[in-house]
PDB file of C-alpha atoms in Angstrom:
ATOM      1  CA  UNK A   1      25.771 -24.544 -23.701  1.00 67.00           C
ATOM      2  CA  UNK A   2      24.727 -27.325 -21.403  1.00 69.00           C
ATOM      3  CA  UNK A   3      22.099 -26.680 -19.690  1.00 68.00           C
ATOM      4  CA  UNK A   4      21.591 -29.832 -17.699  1.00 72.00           C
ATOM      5  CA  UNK A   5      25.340 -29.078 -15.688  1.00 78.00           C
ATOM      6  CA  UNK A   6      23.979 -27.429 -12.856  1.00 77.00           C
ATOM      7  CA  UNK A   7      27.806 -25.382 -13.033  1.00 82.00           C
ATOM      8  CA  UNK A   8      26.911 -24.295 -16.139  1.00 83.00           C
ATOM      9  CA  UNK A   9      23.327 -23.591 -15.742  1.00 81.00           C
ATOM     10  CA  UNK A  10      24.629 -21.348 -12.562  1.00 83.00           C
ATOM     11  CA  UNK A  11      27.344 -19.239 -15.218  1.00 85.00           C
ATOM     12  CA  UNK A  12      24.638 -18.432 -17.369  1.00 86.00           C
ATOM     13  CA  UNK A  13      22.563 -17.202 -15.117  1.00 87.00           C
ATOM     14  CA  UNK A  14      25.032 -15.069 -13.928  1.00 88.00           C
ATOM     15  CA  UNK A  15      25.402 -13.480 -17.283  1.00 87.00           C
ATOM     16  CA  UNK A  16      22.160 -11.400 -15.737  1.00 89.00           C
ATOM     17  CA  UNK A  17      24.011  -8.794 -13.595  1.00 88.00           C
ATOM     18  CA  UNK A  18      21.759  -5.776 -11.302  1.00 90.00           C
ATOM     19  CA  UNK A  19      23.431  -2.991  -9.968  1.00 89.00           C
ATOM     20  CA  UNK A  20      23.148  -1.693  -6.157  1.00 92.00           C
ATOM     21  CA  UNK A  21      23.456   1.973  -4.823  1.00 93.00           C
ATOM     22  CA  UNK A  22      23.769   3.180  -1.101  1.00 94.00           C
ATOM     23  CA  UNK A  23      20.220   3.613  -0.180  1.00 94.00           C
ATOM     24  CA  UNK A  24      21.566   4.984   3.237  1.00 93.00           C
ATOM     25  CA  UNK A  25      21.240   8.848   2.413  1.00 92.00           C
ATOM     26  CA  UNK A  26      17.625   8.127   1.522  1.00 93.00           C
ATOM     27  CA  UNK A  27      16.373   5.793   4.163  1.00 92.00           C
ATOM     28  CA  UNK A  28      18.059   8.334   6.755  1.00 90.00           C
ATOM     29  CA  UNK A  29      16.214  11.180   5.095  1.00 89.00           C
ATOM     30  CA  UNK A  30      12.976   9.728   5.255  1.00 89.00           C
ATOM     31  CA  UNK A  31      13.462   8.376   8.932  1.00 86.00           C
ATOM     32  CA  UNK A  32      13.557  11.728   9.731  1.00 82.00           C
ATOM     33  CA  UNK A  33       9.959  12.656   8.340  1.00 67.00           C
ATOM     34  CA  UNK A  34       8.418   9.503   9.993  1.00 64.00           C
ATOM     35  CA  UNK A  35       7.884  10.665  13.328  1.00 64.00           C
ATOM     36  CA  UNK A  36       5.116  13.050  11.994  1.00 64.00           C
ATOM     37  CA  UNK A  37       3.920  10.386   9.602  1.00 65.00           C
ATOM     38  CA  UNK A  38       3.398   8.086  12.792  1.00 69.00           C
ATOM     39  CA  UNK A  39       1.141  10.645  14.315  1.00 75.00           C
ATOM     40  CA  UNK A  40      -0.563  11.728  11.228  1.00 75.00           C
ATOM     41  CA  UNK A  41      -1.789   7.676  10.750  1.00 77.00           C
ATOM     42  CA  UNK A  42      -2.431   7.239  14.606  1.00 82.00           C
ATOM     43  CA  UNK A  43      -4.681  10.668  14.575  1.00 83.00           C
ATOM     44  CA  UNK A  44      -6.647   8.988  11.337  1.00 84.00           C
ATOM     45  CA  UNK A  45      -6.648   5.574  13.310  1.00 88.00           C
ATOM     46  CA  UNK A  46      -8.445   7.716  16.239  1.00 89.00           C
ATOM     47  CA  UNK A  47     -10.434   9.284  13.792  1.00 90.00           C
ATOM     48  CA  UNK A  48     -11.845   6.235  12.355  1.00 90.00           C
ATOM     49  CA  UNK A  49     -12.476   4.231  15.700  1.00 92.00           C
ATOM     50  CA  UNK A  50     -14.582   7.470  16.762  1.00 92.00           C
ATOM     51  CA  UNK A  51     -16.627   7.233  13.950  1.00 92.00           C
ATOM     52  CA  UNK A  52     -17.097   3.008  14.444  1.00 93.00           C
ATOM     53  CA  UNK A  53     -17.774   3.711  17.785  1.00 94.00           C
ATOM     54  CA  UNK A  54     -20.374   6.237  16.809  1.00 93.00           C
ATOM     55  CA  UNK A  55     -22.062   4.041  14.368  1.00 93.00           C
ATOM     56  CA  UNK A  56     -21.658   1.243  16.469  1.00 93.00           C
ATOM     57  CA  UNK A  57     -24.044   2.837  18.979  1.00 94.00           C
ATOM     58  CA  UNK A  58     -26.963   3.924  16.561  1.00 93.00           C
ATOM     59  CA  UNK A  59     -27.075   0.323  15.725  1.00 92.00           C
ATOM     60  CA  UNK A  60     -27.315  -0.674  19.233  1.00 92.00           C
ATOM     61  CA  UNK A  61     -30.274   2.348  19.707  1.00 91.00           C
ATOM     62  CA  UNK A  62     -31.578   1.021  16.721  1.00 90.00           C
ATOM     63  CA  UNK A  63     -32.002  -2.825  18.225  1.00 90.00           C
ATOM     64  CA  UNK A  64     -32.985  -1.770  21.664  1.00 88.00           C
ATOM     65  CA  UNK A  65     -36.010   0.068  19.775  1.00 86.00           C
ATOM     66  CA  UNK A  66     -36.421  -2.836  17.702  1.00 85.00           C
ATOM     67  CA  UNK A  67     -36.732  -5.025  21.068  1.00 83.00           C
ATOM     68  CA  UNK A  68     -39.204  -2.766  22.654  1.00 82.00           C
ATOM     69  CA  UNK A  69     -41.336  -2.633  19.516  1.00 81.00           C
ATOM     70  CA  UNK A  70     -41.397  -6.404  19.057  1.00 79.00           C
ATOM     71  CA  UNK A  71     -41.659  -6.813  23.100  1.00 75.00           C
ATOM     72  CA  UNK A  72     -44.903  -4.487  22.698  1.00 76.00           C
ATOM     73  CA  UNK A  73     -46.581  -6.236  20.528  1.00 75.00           C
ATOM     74  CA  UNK A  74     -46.343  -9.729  22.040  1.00 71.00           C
ATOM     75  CA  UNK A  75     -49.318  -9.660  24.461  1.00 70.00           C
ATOM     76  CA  UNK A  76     -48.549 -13.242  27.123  1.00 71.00           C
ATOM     77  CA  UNK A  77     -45.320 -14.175  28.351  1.00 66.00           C
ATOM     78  CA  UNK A  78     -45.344 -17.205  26.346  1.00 67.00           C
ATOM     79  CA  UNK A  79     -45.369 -15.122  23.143  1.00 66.00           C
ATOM     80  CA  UNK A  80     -42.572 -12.778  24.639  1.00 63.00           C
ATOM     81  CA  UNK A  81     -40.196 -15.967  25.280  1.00 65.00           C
ATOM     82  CA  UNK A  82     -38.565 -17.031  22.372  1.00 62.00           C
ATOM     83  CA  UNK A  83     -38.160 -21.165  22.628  1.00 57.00           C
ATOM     84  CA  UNK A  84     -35.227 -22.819  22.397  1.00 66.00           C
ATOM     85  CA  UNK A  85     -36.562 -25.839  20.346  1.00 64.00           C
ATOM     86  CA  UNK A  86     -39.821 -26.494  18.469  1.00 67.00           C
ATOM     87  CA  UNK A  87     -42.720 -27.089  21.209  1.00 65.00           C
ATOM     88  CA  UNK A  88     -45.025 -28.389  19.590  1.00 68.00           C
ATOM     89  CA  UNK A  89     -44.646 -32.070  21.278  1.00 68.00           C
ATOM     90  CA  UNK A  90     -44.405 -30.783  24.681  1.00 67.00           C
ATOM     91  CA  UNK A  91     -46.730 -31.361  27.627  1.00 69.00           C
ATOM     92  CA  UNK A  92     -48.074 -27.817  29.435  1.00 66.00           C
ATOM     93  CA  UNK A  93     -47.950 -29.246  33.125  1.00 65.00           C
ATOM     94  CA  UNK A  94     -49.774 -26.165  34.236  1.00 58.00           C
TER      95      UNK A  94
ATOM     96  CA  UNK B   1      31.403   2.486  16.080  1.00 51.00           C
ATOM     97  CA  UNK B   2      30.581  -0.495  18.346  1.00 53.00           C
ATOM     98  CA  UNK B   3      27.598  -1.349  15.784  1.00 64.00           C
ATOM     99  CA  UNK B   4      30.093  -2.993  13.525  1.00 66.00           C
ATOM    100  CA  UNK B   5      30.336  -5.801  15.980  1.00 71.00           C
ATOM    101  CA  UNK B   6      26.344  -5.530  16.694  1.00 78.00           C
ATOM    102  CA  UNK B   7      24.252  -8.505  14.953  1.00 85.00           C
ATOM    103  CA  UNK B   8      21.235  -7.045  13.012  1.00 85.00           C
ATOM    104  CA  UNK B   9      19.118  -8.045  16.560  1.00 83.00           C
ATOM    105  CA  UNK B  10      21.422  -5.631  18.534  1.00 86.00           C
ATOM    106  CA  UNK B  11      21.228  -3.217  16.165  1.00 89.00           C
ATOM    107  CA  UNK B  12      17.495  -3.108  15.887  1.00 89.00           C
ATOM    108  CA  UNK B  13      17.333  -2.787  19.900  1.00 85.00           C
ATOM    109  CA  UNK B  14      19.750  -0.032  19.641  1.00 86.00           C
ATOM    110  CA  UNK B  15      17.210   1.850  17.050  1.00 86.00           C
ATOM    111  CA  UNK B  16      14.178   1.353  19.095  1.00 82.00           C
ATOM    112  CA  UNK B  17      16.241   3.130  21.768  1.00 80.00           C
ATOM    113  CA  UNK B  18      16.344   5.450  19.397  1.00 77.00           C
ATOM    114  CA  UNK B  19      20.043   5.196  17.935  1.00 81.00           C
ATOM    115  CA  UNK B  20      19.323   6.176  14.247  1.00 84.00           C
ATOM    116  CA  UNK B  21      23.108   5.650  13.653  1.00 86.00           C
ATOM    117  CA  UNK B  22      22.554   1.657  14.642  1.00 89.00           C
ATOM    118  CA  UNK B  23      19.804   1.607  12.429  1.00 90.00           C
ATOM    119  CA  UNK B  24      21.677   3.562   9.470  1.00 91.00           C
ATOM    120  CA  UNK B  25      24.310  -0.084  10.175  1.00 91.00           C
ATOM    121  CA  UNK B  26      21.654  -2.182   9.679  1.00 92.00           C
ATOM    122  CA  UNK B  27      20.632  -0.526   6.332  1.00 93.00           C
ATOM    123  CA  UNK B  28      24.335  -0.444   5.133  1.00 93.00           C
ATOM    124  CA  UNK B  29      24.674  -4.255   6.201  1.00 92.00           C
ATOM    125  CA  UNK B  30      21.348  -5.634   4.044  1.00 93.00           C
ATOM    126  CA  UNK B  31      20.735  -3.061   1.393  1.00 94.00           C
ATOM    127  CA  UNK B  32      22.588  -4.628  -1.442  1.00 95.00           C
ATOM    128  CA  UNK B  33      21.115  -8.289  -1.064  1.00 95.00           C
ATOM    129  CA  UNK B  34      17.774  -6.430  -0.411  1.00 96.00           C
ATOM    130  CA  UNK B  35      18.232  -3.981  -3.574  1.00 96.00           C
ATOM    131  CA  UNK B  36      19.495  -7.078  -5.862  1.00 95.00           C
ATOM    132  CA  UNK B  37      16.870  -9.312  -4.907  1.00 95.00           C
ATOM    133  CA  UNK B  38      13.724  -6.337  -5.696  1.00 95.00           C
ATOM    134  CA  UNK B  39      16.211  -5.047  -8.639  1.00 95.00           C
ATOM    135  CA  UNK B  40      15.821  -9.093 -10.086  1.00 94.00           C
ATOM    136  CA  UNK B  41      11.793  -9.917  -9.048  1.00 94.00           C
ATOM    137  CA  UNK B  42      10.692  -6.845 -10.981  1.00 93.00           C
ATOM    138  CA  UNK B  43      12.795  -7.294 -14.260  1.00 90.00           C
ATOM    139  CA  UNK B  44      15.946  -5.018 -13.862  1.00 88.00           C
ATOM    140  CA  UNK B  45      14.297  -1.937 -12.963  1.00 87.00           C
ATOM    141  CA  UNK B  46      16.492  -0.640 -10.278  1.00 88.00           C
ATOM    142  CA  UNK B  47      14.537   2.416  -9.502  1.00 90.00           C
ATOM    143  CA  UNK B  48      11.352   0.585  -8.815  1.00 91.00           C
ATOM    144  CA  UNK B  49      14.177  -2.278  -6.401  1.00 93.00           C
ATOM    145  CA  UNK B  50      15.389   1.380  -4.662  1.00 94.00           C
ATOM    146  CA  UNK B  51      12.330   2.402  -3.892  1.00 93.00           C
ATOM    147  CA  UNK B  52      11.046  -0.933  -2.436  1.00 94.00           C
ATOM    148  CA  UNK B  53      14.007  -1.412  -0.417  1.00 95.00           C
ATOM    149  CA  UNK B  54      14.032   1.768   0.929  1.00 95.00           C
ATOM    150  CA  UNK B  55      10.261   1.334   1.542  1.00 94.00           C
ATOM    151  CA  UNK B  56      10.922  -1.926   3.953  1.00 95.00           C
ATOM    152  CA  UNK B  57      13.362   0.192   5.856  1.00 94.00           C
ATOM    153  CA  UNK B  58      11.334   3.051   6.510  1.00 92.00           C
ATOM    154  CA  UNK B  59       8.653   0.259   7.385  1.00 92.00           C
ATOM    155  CA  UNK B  60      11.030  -1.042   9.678  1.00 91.00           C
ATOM    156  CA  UNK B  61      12.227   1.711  11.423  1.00 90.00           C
ATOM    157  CA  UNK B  62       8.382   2.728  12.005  1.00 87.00           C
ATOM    158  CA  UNK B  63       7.578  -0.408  14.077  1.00 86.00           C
ATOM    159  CA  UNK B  64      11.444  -0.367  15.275  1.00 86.00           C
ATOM    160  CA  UNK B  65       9.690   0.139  19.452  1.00 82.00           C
ATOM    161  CA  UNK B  66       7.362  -3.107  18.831  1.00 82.00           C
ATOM    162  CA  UNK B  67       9.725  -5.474  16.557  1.00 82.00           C
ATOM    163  CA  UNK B  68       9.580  -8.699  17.582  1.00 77.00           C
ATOM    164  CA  UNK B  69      10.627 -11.400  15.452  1.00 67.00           C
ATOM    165  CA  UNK B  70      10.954 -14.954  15.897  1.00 70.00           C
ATOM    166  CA  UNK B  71      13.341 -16.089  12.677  1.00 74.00           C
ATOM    167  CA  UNK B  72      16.061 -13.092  11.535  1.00 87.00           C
ATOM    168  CA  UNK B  73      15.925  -9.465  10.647  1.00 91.00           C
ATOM    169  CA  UNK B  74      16.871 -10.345   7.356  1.00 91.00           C
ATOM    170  CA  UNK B  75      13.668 -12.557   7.104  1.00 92.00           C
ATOM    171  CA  UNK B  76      11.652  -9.967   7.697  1.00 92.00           C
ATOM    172  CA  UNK B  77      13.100  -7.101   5.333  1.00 94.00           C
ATOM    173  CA  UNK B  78      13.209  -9.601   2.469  1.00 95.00           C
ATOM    174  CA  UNK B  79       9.671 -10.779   3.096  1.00 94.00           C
ATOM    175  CA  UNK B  80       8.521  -7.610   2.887  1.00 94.00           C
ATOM    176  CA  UNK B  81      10.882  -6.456  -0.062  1.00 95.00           C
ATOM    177  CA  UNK B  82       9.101  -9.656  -1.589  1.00 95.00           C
ATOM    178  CA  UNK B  83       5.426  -8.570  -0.819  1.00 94.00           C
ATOM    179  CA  UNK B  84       6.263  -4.931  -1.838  1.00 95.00           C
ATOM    180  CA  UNK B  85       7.580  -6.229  -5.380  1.00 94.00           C
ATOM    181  CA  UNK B  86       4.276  -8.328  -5.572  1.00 93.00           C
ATOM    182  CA  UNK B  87       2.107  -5.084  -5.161  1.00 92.00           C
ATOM    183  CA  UNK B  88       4.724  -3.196  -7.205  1.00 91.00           C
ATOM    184  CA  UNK B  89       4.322  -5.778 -10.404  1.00 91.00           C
ATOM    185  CA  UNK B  90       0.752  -5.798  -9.851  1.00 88.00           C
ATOM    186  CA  UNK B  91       0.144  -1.961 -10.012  1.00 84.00           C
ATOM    187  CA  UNK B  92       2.554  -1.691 -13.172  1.00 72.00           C
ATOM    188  CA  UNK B  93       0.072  -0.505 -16.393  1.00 48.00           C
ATOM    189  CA  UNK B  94       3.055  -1.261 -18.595  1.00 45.00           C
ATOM    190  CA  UNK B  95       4.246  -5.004 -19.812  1.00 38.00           C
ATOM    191  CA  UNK B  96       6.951  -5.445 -17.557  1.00 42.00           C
ATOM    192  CA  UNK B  97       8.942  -8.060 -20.131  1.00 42.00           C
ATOM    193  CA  UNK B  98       9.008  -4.645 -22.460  1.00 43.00           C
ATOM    194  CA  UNK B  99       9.918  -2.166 -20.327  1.00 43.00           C
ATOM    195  CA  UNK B 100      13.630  -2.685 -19.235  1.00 43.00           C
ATOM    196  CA  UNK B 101      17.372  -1.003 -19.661  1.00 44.00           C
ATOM    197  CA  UNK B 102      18.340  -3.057 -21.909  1.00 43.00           C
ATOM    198  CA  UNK B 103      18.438  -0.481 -24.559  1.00 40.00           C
ATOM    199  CA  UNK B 104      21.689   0.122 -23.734  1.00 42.00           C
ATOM    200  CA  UNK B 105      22.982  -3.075 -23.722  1.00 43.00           C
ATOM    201  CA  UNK B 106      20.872  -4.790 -26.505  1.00 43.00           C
ATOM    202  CA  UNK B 107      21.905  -2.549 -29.174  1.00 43.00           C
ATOM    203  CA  UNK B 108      25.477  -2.216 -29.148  1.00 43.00           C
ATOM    204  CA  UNK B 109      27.540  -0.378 -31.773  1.00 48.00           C
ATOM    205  CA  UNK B 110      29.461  -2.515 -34.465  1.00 46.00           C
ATOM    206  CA  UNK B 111      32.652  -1.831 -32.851  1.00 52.00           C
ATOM    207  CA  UNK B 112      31.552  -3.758 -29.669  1.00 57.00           C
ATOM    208  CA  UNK B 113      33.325  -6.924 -29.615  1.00 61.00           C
ATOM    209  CA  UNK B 114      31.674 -10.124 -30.198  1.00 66.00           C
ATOM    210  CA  UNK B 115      31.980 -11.707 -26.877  1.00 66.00           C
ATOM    211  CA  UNK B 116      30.787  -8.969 -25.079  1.00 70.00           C
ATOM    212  CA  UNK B 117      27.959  -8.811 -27.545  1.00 74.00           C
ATOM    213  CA  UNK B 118      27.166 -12.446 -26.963  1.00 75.00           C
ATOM    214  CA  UNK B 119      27.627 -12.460 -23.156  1.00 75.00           C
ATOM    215  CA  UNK B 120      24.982  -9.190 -22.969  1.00 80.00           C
ATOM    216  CA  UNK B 121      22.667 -11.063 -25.124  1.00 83.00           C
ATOM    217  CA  UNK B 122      22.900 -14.170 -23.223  1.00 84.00           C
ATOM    218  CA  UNK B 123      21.840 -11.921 -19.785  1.00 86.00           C
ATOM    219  CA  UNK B 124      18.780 -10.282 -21.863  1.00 88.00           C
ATOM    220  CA  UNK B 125      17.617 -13.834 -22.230  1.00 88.00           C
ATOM    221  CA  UNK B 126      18.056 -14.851 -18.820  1.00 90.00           C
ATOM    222  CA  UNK B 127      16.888 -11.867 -17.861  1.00 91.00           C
ATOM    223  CA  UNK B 128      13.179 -12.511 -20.079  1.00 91.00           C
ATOM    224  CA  UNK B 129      13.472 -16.235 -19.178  1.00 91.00           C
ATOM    225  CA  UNK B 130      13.409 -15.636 -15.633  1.00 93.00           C
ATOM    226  CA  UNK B 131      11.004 -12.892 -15.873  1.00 93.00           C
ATOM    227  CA  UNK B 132       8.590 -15.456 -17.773  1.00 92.00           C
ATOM    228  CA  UNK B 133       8.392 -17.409 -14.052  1.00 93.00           C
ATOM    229  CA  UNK B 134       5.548 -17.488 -12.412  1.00 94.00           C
ATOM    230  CA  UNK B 135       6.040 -14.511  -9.398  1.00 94.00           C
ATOM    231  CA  UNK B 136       6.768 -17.395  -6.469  1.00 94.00           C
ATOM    232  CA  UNK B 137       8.792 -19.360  -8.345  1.00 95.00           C
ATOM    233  CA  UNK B 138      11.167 -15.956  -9.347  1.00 95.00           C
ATOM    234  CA  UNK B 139      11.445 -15.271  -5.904  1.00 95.00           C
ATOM    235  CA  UNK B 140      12.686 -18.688  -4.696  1.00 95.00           C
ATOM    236  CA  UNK B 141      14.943 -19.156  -7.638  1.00 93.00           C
ATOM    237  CA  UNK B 142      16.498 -15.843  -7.043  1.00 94.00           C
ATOM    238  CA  UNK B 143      16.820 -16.056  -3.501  1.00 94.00           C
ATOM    239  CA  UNK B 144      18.364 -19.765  -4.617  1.00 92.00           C
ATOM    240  CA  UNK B 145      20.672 -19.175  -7.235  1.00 90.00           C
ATOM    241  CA  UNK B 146      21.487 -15.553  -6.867  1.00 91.00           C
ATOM    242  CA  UNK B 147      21.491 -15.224  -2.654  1.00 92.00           C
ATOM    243  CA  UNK B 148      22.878 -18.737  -2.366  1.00 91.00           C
ATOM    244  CA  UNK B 149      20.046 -18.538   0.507  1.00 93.00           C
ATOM    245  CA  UNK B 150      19.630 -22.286   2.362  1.00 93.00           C
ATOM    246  CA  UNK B 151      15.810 -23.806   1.804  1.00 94.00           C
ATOM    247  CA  UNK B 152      15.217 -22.728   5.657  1.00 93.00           C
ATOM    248  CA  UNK B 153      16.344 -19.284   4.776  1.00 92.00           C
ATOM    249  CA  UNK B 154      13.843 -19.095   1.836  1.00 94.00           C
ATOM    250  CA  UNK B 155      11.625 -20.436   3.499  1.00 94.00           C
ATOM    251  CA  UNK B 156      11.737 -18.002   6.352  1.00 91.00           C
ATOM    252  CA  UNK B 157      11.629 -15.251   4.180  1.00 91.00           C
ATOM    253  CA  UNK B 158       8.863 -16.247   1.940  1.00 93.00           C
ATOM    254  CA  UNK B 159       6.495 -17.701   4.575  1.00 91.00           C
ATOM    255  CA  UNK B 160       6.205 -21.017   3.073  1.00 93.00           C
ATOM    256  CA  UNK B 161       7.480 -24.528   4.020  1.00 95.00           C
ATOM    257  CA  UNK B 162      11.057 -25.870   2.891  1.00 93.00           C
ATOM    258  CA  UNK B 163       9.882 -28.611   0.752  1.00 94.00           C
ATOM    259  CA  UNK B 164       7.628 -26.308  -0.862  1.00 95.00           C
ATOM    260  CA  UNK B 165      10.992 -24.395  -1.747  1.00 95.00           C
ATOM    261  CA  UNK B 166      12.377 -27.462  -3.210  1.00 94.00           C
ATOM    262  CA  UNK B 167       9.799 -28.655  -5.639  1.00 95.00           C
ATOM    263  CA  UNK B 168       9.678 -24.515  -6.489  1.00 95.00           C
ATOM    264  CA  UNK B 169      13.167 -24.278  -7.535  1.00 93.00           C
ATOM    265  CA  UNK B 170      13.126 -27.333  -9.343  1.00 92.00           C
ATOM    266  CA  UNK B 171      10.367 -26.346 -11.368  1.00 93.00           C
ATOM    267  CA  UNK B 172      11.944 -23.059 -11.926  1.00 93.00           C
ATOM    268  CA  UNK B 173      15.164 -24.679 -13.097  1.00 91.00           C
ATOM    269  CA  UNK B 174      13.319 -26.798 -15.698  1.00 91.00           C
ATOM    270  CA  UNK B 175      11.329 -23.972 -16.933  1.00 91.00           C
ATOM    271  CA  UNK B 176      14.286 -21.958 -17.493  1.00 90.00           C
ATOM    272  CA  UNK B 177      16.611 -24.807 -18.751  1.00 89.00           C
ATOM    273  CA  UNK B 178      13.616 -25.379 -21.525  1.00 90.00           C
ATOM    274  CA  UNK B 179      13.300 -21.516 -22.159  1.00 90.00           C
ATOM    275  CA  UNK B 180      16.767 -21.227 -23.012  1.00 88.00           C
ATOM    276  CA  UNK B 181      17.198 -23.841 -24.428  1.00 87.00           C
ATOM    277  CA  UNK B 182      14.768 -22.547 -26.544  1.00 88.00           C
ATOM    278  CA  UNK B 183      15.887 -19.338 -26.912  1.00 85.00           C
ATOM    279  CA  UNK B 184      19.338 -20.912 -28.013  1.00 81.00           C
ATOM    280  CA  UNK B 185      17.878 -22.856 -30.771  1.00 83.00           C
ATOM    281  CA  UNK B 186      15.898 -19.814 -31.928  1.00 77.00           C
ATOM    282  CA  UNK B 187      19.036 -18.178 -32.893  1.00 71.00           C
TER     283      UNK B 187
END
């Protein structure tokens, strides 16, 4: 065989036959079941988001505590304001 | 019905409206491509192609209310026939270039005729050579040589740019010219 003729390359490649069947009696089948699948995902969707949400807010209790703590210990409002930039080179004007 | 004159974009609006019989068109219309495609990217095993195909259709029908789709129908179900092959091949435990039908036809009885004997050997080693490819390069030859799919309809369906599909398929030709060519000598 000749490989190089594309015409010929094409023929033996179709030596490699696949069969088909009608997939319609199956897909129509499991159509049928989806409806409850849909809800069954969206209820463990809900599920899931509830318990982000939840965790999302500990972490948020857990920061605000956090911020209080650190808040407590800074003593002057200098040491409570976090700089933007190294200050070190600044002039105090009052 | 009226869905025989439908395009596959009609059809799907007529399923999200709920007409299961319009979608039930659509699945007669691009099972067999679909099924041949899946049947070809995972090695003959036309269970495992059923099973994908009919996967993409359920998967289809579920999102059937929110659809949208900028290219073709078609591009969609064979992009994700393609994706579901990919996870498919990847969960397989067994060596996929061992585990195929071909039984059947590779061990014929001494009163099969040559020919046929010759011709069913010649489609095993297509069959392996093409099943040697790397995954992407399968999937664009097949689409290619098999579909007789344009580059823009490859390229559609496989998410990837038309030259890209090119320079695939002519790798994939070269590979499998030298495998059988191979294969040929090794007889």
């Amino acid at each position: 065989m000749n490989l190089e003729d594309p015409k010929e390359l094409q023929q033996v490649l179709g030596q490699w036959e696949v069969e088909t069947v009608d997939l319609r009696p199956r897909v129509s089948e499991a159509i049928k079941e989806s409806p409850k699948r849909e809800l069954a995902d969206l209820a463990a969707e809900l599920q899931a988001m509830r318990q982000e949400v939840t965790e999302l807010r500990r972490a948020v209790a857990v920061l605000q505590a956090e911020l209080a703590r650190t808040r407590g210990y800074a003593r002057t409002r200098n040491d409570r304001i976090t700089p933007f930039a190294p200050t070190e080179s600044l002039i105090r004007l009052s | 019905m009226a869905d025989f004159f439908d395009d596959d974009n009609g059809l799907m609006e007529k399923a999200a409206g709920g007409r299961s019989q319009a979608f039930d068109a659509l699945v007669g219309r691009r099972q067999h491509r679909l099924q041949r495609f899946a049947n070809r990217m995972l090695g003959g095993d036309s269970g495992d192609a059923a099973d994908v195909v009919a996967a993409a259709f359920v998967r289809l029908w579920e999102i059937r209310a929110t659809f949208r789709q900028t290219g073709s129908v078609e591009s969609w179900l064979l992009a994700t026939v393609y994706r579901l092959c990919l996870d498919c091949l990847r969960n397989r435990s067994r060596c996929l270039t061992e585990n195929l039908p071909q039984d059947e036809k590779g061990s014929p009885d001494a009163s099969t005729v040559a020919g046929v004997v010759e011709a069913v050997a010649l489609g095993e080693a297509v069959r392996q050579a093409i099943m040697e490819l790397p995954e992407s390069h399968r999937a664009v030859l097949i689409l290619s040589v098999y579909e007789e799919l344009s580059y823009e309809e490859i390229a559609a369906a496989l998410e990837i740019p038309p030259g890209t599909v090119a320079s695939r398929r002519s790798h994939a030709v070269a590979m499998l010219r030298r495998k059988l060519a191979a294969w040929e000598e090794g007889r």
